[in-house]
Coordinates of C-alpha atoms and ligand atoms in Angstrom, one line a residue:
X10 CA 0.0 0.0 0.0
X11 CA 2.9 2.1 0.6
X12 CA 4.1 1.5 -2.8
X13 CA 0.6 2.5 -4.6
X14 CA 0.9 5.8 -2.6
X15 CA 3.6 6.2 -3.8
X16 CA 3.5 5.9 -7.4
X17 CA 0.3 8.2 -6.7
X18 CA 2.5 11.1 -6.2
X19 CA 5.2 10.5 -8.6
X20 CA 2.6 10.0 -11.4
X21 CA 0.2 12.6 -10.2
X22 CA 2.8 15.4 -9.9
X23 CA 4.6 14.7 -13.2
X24 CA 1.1 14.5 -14.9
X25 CA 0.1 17.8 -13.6
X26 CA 4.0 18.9 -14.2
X27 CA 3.0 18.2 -18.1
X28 CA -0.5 19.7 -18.0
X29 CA -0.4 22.5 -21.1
X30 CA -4.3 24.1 -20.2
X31 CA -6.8 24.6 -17.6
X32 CA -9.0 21.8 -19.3
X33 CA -6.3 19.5 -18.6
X34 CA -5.6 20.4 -15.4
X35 CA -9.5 19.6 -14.4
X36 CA -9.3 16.1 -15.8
X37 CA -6.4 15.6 -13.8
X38 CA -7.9 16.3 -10.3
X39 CA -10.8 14.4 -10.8
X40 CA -8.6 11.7 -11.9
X41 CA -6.2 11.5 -8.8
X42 CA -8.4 13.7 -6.1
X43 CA -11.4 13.0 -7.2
X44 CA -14.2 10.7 -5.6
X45 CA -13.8 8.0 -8.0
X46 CA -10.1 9.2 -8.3
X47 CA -6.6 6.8 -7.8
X48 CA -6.1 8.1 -4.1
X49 CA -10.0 7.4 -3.0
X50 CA -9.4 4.2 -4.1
X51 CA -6.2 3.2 -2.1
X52 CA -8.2 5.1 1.1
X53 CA -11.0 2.3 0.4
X54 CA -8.6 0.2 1.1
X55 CA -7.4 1.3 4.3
X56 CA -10.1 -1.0 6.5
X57 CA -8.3 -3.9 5.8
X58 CA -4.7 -2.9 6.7
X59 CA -3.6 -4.0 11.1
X60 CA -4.4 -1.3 13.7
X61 CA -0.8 -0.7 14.1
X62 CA -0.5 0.1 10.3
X63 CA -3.7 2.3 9.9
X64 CA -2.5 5.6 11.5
X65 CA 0.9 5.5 9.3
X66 CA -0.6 4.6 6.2
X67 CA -3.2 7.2 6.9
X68 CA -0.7 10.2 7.1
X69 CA 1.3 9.2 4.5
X70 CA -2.5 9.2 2.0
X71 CA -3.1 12.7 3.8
X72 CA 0.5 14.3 2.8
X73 CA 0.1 12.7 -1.0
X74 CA -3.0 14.4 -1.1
X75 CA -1.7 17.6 -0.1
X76 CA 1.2 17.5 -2.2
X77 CA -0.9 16.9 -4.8
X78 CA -3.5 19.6 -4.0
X79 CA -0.5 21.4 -3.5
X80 CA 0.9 20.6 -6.8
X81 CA -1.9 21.6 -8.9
X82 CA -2.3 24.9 -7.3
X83 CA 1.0 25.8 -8.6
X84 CA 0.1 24.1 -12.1
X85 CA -3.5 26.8 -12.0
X86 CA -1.2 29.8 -11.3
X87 CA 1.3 28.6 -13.9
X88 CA -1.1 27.9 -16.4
X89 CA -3.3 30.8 -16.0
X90 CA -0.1 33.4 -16.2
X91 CA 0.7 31.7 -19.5
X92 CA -2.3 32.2 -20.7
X93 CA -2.7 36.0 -19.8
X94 CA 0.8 36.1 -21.2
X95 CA -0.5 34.9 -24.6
X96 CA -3.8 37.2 -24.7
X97 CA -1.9 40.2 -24.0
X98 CA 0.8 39.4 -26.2
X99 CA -2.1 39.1 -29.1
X100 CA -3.8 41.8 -28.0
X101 CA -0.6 44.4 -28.1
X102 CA -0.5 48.1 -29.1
X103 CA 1.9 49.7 -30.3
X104 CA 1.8 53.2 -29.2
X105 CA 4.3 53.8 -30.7
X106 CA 2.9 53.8 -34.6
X107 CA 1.8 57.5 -35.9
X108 CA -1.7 58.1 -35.6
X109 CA -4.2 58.1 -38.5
X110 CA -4.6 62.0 -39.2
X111 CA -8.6 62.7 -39.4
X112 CA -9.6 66.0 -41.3
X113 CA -12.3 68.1 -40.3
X114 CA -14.4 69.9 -42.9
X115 CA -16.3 72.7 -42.1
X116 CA -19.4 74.5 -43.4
X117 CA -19.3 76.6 -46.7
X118 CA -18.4 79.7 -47.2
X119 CA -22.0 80.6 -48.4
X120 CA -24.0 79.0 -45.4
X121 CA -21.8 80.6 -43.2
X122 CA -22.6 84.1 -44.3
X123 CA -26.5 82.5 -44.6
X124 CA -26.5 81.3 -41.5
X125 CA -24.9 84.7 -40.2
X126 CA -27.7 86.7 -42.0
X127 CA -30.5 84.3 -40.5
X128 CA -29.1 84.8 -37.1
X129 CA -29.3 88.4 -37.4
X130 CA -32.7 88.7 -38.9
X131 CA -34.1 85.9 -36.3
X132 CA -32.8 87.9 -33.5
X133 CA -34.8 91.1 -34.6
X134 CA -38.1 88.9 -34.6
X135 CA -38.2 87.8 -38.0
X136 CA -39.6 84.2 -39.5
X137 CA -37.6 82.6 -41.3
X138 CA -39.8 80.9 -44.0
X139 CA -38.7 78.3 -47.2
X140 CA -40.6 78.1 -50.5
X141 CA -40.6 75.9 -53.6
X142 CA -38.4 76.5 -56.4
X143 CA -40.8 75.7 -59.6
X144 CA -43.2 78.2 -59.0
X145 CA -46.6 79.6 -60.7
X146 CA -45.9 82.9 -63.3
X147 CA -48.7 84.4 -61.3
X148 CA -47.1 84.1 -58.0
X149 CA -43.3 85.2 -59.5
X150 CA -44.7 87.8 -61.8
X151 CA -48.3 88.8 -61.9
X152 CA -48.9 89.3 -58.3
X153 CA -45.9 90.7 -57.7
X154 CA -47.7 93.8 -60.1
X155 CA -45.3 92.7 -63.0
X156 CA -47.3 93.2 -65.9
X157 CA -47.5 90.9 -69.1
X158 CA -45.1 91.7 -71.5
X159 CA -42.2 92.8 -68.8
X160 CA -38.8 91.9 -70.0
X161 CA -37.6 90.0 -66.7
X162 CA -40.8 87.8 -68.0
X163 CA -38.9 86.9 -71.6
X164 CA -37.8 83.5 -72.5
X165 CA -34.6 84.8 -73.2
X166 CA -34.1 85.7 -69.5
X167 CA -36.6 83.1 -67.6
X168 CA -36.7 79.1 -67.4
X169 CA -39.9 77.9 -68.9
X170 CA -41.4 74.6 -68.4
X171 CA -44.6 74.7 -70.1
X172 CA -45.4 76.1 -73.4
X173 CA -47.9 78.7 -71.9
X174 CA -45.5 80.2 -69.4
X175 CA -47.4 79.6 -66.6
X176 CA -44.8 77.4 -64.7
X177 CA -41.1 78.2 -64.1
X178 CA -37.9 78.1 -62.5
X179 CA -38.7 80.9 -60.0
X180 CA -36.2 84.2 -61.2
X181 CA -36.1 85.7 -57.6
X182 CA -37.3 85.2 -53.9
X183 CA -39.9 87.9 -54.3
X184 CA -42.9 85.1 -54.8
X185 CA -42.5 84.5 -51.4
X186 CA -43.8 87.5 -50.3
X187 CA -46.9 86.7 -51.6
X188 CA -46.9 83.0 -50.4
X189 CA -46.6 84.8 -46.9
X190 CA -49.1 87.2 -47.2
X191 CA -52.0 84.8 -48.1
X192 CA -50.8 82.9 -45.5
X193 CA -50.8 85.7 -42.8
X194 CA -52.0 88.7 -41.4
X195 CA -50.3 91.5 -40.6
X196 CA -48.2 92.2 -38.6
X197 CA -45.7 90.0 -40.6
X198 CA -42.2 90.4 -40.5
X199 CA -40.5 87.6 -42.7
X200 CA -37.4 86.1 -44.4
X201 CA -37.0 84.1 -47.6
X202 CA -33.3 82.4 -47.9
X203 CA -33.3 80.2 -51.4
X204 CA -32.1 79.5 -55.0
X205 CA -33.3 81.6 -57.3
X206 CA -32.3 80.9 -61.5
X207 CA -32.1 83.0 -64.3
X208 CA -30.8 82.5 -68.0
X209 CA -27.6 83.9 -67.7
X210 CA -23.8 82.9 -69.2
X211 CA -21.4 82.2 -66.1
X212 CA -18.7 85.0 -65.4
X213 CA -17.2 86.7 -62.8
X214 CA -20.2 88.2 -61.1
X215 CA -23.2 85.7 -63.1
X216 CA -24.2 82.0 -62.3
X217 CA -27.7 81.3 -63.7
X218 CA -28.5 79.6 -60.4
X219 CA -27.7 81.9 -57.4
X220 CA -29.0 82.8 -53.7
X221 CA -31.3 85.4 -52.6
X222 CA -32.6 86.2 -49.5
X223 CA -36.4 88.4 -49.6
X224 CA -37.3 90.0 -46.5
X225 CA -40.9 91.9 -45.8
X226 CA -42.5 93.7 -42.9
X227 CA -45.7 95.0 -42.8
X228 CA -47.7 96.4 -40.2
X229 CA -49.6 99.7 -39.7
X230 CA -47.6 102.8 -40.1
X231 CA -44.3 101.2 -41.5
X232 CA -42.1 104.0 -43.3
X233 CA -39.3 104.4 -45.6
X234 CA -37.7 105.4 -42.5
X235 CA -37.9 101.5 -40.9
X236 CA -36.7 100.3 -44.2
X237 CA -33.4 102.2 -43.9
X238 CA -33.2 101.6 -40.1
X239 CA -33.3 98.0 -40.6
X240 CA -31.0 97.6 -43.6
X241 CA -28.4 99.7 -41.9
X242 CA -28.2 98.4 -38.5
X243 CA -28.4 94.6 -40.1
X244 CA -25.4 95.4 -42.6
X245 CA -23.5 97.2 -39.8
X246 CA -23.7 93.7 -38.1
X247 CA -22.3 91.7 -41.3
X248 CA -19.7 94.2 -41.9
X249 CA -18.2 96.1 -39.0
X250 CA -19.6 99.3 -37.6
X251 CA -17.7 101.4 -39.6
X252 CA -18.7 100.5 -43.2
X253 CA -20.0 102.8 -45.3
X254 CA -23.7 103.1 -47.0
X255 CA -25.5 104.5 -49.3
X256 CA -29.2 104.2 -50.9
X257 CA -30.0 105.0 -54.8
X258 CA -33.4 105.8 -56.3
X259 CA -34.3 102.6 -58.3
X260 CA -37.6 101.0 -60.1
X261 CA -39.3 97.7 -59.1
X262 CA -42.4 97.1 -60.3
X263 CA -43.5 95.5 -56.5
X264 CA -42.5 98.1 -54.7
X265 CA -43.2 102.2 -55.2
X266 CA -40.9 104.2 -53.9
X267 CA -38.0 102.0 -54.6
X268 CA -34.2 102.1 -53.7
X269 CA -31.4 100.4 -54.3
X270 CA -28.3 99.7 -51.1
X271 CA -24.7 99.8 -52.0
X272 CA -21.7 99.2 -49.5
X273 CA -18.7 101.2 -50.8
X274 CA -16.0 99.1 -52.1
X275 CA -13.8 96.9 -49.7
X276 CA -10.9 96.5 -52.1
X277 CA -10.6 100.3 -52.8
X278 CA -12.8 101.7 -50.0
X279 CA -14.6 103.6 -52.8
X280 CA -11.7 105.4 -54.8
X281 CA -12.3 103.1 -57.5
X282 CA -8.8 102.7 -57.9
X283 CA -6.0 99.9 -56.7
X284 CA -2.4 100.7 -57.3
X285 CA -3.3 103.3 -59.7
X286 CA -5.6 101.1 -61.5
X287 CA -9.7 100.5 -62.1
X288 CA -10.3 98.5 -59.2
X289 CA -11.4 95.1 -60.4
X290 CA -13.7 94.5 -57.7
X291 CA -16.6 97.4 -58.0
X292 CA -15.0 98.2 -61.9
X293 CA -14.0 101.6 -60.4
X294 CA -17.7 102.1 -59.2
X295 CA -16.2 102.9 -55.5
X296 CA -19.7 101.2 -54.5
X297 CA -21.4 97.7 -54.7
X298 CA -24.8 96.9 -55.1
X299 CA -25.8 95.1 -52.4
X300 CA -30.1 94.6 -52.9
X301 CA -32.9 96.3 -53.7
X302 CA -35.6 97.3 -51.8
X303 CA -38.7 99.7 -51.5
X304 CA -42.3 100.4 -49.7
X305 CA -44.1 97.5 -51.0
X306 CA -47.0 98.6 -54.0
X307 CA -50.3 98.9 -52.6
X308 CA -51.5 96.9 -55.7
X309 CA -49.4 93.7 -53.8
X310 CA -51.1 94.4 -50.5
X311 CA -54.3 94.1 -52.0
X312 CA -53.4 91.0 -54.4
X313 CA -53.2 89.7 -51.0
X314 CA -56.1 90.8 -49.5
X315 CA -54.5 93.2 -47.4
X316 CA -56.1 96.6 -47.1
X317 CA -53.3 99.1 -48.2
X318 CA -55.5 102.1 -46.7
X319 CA -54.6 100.5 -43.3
X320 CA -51.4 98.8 -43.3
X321 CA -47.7 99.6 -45.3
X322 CA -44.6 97.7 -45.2
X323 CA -41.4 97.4 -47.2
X324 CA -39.7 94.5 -48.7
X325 CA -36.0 94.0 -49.6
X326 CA -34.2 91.5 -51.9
X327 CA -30.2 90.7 -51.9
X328 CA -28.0 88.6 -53.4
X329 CA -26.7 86.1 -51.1
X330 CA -23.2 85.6 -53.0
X331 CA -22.6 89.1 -53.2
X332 CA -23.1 89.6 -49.5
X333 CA -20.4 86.2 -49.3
X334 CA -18.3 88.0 -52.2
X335 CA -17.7 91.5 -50.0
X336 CA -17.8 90.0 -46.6
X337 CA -14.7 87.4 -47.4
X338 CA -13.2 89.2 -50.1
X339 CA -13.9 86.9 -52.9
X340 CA -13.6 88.5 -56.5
X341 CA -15.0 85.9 -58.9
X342 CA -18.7 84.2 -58.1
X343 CA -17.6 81.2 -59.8
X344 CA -15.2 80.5 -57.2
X345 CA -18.1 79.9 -54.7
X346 CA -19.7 77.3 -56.9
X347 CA -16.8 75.2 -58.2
X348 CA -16.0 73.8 -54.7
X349 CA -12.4 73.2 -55.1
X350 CA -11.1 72.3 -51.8
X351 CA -8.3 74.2 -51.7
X352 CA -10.4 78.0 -51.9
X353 CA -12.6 76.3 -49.6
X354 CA -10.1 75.4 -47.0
X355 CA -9.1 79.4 -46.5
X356 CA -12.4 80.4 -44.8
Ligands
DAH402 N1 -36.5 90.6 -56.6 C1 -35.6 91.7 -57.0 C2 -34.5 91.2 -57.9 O1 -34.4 90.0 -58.1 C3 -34.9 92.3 -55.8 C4 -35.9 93.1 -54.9 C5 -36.1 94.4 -55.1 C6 -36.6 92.4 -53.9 C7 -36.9 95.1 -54.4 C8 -37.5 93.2 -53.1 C9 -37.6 94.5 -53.4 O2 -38.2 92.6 -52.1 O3 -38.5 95.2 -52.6 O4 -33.9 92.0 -58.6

C-alpha cells in the first residue's frame, strides 16, 4: 500500500507537471483527487490494513493528497499566467505607430454668411420661412404687379417649363412675399433664404443659379424710415460698424418708392482705384450693389387681400453671394460654386 501511494505522487505530480491548459488540469484532479479518483481508491482500502499500520498509512494518504493539491495549485497559477501572457501578447499596441490624421471639414463659405444673415434677422423677430423653387408665373410675376409683356418675363431671360409660361424656374425670392401674405396677417415680418435661376452665361459676377434672401414687414404705419433703419443696422452687423452706405433711387415694379443699397467698395474703399488702376472689384464704381428694396406697391397688399389704406410695409431682396463676395473678399462668383477644396479650406 505504501508503494501504490507512492507511485500516486510521482505519477500525479509529473502528470500535472505536463499539463499545457486549464481543461487538462480539471481532468487531472478528478482523476487522482477526485471521488472516484486513484487516491479514493487506495483510502478504500485502508479498512483492511492491522491497527498498528492504519495511522501511518493514513498520514502518508493525507500528505500525498496535499502534495498533490499542493501541486496543482502551482500548475493553475502557472497555467493561467501563460495564458494572460498569450492574450496580451495578441492583444498588443503599439503606441508607438503614428496616428491616422482625421480632417475636419467645415461649413461653406456661403451657409456661413447664410446662416450669419439668418441669425441676425431671427434675433430682430423675424420668421424665417422656405418656398418651392418651380413656381406659378402668377405668384413670381403677376402678383408681384409685373405686368404681361415685362422683360424679366422673356424666355430669353426666364426658365420655362410649359409652353404657356405659366410654370417656371422661379427668377427671384420675391414670390414669397406673396406666399406669406396669403398665408398671414399683418403684422408680418419675414425672411426668404433660397435658390433663385435665371438664364444667364457664367462669369465673374453671373451664375444662372444663385442665392437670394427676400425679407418683408408689414404692419400699420411702417415707413421708408424702418426700411433704412433695418437695412443699416443689419449690414453694420455683417460688416463692421464702420462701413459705409448708401441708398440710390431705383424702379421695381412691387415696390413704389423704390431704392437700391450699396456698401462702398472693400478693395478700394470707394476710390475706384488699386495701385493706380480700375479696381477690379466694383469696376472703379467705388460702391457695390448690395439689394434692392422699396415700400411694398399697394397693388401687392391688395393682391393679397391686405387693405393698403390701413397697413404699409417694405420688402427688400439681396444677393446672397454678393453679400459672401464682399464679406470674405472673394472677387470671382464662380469661385463659390466650383467647390475646389483648396479655396474652400481658406475660410
Ligand atoms: N427681386 C428683386 C430682384 O431680383 C430684388 C428686390 C427688389 C426684392 C426690391 C425686393 C424689393 O423685395 O422690394 O432684382
Amino acid at each position: 500500500m505504501k508503494q501504490q501511494l507512492e507511485n500516486i505522487r510521482q505519477q500525479a505530480l509529473a502528470s500535472l507537471e505536463a499539463a499545457a491548459s486549464p481543461s487538462e488540469l480539471e481532468e487531472l484532479r478528478v482523476k487522482w483527487l477526485g471521488k472516484k479518483g486513484e487516491l479514493t481508491a487506495v483510502l478504500k482500502m485502508m479498512g483492511k490494513l492491522s491497527p498498528e499500520e492504519r495511522p501511518i498509512m493514513g498520514q502518508m494518504a493525507n500528505s500525498v493528497r496535499a502534495e498533490i493539491e499542493a501541486k496543482l495549485e502551482e500548475a493553475k497559477a502557472a497555467i493561467g499566467a501563460k495564458v494572460l501572457e498569450a492574450k496580451l501578447a495578441a492583444e498588443a499596441i503599439d503606441v508607438t505607430v503614428p496616428g491616422e490624421e482625421v480632417t475636419l471639414g467645415h461649413q461653406h463659405p456661403m451657409n456661413m454668411v447664410l446662416q450669419q444673415v439668418k441669425d441676425i434677422f431671427v434675433g430682430m423677430g423675424y420668421t424665417v420661412v422656405d418656398g418651392p423653387e418651380v413656381e406659378l408665373a402668377s405668384y413670381n410675376f403677376t402678383r408681384l404687379n409685373i405686368e404681361e409683356g415685362h422683360p424679366s418675363r422673356d424666355r430669353s431671360d426666364t426658365f420655362y417649363f410649359t409652353d404657356d409660361d405659366s410654370i417656371l424656374l422661379r427668377t427671384q425670392t420675391s414670390p414669397m412675399q406673396i406666399r406669406f401674405m396669403e398665408a398671414h396677417k399683418p403684422p408680418l415680418c419675414m425672411l426668404a433664404p433660397g435658390r433663385v435661376f435665371r438664364k444667364d452665361e457664367a462669369d465673374a459676377t453671373h451664375s444662372p443659379m444663385f442665392h437670394q434672401i427676400e425679407g418683408l414687414v408689414v404692419d400699420e404705419h411702417i415707413t421708408m424710415g424702418d426700411l433704412k433703419g433695418a437695412l443699416v443696422a443689419i449690414m453694420k452687423q455683417i460688416y463692421g460698424e464702420d462701413s459705409e452706405m448708401r441708398f440710390r433711387p431705383h424702379h421695381f415694379p412691387f415696390t413704389e418708392p423704390s431704392c437700391e443699397m450699396d456698401m462702398q467698395c472693400h478693395k478700394c474703399h470707394g476710390t475706384g482705384e488699386v495701385d493706380g488702376n480700375v479696381c477690379s472689384t466694383c469696376h472703379g464704381e467705388g460702391w457695390i450693389e448690395l439689394l434692392g428694396a422699396g415700400m411694398v406697391h399697394p397693388e401687392v397688399l391688395r393682391n393679397c387681400g391686405i387693405d393698403p389704406e390701413k397697413y404699409s410695409g417694405f420688402a427688400f431682396g439681396m444677393g446672397l453671394e454678393r453679400m459672401a463676395m464682399g464679406r470674405m473678399r472673394i472677387n470671382d462668383l464662380r469661385l463659390i460654386f466650383d467647390n475646389d477644396v483648396r479655396f474652400l479650406n481658406q475660410f
